[in-house]
PDB file of C-alpha atoms in Angstrom:
ATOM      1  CA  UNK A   1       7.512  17.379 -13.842  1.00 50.00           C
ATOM      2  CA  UNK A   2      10.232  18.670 -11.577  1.00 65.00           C
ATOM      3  CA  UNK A   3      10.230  17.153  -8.120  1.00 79.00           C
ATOM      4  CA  UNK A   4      13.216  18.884  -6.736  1.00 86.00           C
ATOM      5  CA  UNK A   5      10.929  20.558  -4.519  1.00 87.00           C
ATOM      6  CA  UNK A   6       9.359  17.667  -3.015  1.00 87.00           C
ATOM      7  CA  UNK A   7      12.428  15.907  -3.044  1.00 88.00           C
ATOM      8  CA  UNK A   8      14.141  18.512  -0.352  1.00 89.00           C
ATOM      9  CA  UNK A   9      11.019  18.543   1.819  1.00 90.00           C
ATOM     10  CA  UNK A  10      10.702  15.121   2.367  1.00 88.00           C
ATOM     11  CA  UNK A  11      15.305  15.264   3.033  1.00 90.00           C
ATOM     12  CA  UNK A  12      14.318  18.076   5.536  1.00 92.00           C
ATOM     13  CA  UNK A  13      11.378  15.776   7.227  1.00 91.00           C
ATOM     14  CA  UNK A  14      13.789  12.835   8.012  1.00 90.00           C
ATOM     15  CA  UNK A  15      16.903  15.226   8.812  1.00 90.00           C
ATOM     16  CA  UNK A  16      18.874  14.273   6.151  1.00 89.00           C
ATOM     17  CA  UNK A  17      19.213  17.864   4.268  1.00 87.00           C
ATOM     18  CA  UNK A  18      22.837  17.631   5.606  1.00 88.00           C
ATOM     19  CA  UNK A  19      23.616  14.065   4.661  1.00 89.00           C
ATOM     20  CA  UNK A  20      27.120  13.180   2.825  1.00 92.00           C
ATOM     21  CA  UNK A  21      26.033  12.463  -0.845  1.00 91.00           C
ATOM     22  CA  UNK A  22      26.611   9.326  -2.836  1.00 93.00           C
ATOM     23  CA  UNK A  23      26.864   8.596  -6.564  1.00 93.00           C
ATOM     24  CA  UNK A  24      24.215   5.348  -6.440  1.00 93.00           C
ATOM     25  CA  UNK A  25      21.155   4.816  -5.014  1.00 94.00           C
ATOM     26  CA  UNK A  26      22.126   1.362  -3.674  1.00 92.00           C
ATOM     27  CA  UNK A  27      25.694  -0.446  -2.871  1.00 91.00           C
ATOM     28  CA  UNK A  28      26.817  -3.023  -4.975  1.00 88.00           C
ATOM     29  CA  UNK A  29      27.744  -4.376  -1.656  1.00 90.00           C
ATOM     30  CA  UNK A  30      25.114  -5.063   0.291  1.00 86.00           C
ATOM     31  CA  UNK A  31      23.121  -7.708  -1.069  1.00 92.00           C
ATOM     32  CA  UNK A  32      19.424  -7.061   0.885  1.00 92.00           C
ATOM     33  CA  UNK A  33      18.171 -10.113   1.699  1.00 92.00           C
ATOM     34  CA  UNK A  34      15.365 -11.555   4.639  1.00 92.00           C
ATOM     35  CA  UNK A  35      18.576 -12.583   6.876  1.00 93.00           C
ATOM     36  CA  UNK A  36      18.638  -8.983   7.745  1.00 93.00           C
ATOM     37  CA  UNK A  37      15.035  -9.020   9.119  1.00 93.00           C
ATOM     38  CA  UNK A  38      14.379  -8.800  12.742  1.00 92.00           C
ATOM     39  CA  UNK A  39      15.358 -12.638  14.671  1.00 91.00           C
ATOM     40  CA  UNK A  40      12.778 -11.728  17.050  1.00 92.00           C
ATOM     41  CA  UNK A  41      10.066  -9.658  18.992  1.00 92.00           C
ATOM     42  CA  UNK A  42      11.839  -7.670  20.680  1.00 94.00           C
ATOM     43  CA  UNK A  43      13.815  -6.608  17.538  1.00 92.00           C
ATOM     44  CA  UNK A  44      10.896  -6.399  15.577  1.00 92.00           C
ATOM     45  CA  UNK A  45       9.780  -3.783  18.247  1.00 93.00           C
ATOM     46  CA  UNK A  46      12.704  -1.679  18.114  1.00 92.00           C
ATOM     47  CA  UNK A  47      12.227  -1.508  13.953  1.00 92.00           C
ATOM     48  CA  UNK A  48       8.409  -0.758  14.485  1.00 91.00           C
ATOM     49  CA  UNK A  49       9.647   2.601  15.879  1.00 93.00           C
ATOM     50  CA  UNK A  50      11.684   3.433  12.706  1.00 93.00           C
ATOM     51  CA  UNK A  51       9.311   4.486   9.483  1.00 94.00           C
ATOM     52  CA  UNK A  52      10.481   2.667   6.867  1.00 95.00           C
ATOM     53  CA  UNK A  53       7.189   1.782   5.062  1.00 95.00           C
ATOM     54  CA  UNK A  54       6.338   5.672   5.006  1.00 94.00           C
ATOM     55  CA  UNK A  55       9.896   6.539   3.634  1.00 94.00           C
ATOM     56  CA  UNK A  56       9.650   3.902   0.836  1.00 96.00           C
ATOM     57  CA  UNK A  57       6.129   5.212   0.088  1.00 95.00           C
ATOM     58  CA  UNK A  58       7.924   8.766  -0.661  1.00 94.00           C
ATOM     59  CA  UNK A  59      10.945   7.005  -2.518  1.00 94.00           C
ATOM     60  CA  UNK A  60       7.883   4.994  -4.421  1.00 95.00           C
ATOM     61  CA  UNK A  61       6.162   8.028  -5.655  1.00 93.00           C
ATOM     62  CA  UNK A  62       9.483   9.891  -6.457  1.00 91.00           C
ATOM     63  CA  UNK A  63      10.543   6.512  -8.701  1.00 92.00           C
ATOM     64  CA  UNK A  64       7.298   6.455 -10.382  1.00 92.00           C
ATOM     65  CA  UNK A  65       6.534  10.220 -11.363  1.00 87.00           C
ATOM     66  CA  UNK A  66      10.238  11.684 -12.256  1.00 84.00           C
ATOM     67  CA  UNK A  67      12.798   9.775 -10.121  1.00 89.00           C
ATOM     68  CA  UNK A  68      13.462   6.482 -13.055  1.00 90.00           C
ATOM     69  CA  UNK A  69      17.122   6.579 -11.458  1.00 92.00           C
ATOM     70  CA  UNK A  70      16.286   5.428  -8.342  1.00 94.00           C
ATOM     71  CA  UNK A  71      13.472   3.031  -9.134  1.00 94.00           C
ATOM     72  CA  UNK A  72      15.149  -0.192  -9.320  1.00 95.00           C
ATOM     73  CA  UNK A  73      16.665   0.767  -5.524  1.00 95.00           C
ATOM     74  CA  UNK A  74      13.030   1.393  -4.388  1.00 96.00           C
ATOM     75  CA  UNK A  75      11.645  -1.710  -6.102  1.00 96.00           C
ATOM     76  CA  UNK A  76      14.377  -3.728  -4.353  1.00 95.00           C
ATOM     77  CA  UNK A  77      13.789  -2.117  -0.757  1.00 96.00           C
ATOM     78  CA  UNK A  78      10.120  -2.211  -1.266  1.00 95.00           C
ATOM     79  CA  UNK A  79      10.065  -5.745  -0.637  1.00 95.00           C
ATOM     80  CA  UNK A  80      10.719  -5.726   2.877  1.00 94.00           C
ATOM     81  CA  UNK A  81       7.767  -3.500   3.478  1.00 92.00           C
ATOM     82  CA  UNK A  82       6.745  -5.769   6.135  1.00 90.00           C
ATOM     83  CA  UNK A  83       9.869  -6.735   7.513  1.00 91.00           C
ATOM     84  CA  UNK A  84      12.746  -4.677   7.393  1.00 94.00           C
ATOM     85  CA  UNK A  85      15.704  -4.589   9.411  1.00 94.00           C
ATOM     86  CA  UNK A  86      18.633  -2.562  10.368  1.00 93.00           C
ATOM     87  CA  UNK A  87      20.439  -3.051   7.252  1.00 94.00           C
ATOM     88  CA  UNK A  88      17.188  -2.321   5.059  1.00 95.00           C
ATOM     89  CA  UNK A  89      16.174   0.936   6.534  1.00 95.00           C
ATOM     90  CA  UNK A  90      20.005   1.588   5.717  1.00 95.00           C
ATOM     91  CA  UNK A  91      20.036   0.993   2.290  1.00 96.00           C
ATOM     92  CA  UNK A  92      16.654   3.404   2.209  1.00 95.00           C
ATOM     93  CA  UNK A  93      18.643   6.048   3.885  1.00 94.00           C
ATOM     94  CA  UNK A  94      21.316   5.966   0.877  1.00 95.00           C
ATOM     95  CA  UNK A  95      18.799   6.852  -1.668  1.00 95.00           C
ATOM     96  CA  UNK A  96      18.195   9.927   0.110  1.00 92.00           C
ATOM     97  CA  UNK A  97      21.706  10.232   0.194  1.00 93.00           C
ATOM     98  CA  UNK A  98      21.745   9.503  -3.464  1.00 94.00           C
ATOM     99  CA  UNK A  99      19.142  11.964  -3.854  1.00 91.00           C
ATOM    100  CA  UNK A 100      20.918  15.175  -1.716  1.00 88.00           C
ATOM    101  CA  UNK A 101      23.756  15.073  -4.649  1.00 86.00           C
ATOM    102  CA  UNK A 102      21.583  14.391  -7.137  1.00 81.00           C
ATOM    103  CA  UNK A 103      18.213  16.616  -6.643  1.00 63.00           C
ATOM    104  CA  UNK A 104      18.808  18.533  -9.885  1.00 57.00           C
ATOM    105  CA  UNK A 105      19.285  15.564 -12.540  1.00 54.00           C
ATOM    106  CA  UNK A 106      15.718  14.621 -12.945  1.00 50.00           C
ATOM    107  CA  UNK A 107      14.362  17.584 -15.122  1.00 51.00           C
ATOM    108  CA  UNK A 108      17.738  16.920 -17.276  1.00 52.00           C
ATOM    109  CA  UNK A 109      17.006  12.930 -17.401  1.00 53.00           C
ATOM    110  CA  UNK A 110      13.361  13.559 -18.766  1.00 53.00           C
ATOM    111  CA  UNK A 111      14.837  16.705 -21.191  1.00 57.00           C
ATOM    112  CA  UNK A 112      17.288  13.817 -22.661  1.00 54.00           C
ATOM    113  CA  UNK A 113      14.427  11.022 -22.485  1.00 55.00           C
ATOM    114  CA  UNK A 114      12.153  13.056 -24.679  1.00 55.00           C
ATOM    115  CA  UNK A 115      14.265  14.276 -27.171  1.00 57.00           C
ATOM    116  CA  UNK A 116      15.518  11.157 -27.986  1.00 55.00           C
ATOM    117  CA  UNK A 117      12.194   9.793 -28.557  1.00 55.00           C
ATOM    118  CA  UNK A 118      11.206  12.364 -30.622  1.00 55.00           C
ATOM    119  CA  UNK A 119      14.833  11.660 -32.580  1.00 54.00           C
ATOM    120  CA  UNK A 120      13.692   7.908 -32.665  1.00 54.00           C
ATOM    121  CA  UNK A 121      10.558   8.628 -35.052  1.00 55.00           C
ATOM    122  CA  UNK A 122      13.078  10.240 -37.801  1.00 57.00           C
ATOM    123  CA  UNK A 123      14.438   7.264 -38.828  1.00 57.00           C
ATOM    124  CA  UNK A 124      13.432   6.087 -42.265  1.00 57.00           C
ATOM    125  CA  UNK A 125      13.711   2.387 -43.051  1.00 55.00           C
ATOM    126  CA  UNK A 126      13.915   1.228 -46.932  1.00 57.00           C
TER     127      UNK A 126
END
């Protein structure tokens, strides 16, 4: 249930293979919010050219198969699927910055996941 694999391809497809690495998928800064969203047409235009909407589809499927680390990030960008700003498709770049330091940690997450479920059925109760 690795997805390291899938996780550099899809780095390599938006150039971001080289990106400086971050410890979180989102800043506790930056509170997203629909005052970032385009004021006009002509904005609106310039954002149609950048794709968001396919990028949080690949964050989407990386949150829901092995990526549980990154899924409340997705879930929070996702709702500006149909209209993001600036500041949004920011935020979406910083999981994949998240994700360049952090490629290797989902195999280990679901390793530590499942043995402590299996651990949870020991328990006796008087």
């Amino acid at each position: 249930m690795d997805q390291e694999k899938y996780t550099e391809e899809v780095l390599e497809k938006y150039n971001m293979t080289e990106c400086k690495a971050v410890k979180t998928p989102i800043s506790t800064s930056v509170k997203l919010s629909k005052e970032m969203c385009p004021k006009d047409d002509v904005e609106r235009e310039e954002m149609s050219k950048i794709p968001y909407r396919s990028l949080i589809g690949f964050l989407t499927y990386l949150a829901t198969s092995t990526r549980l680390d990154i899924a409340h990030a997705v879930s929070a960008l996702g709702q500006y699927n149909s209209d993001y700003g600036l500041e949004h498709w920011k935020a979406a770049k910083r999981v994949f910055r998240y994700l360049q330091g952090q490629s290797k940690i989902s195999q280990n997450t679901l390793n530590w996941y499942s043995r402590r479920q299996t651990n949870s059925g020991r328990i006796r109760r008087r």
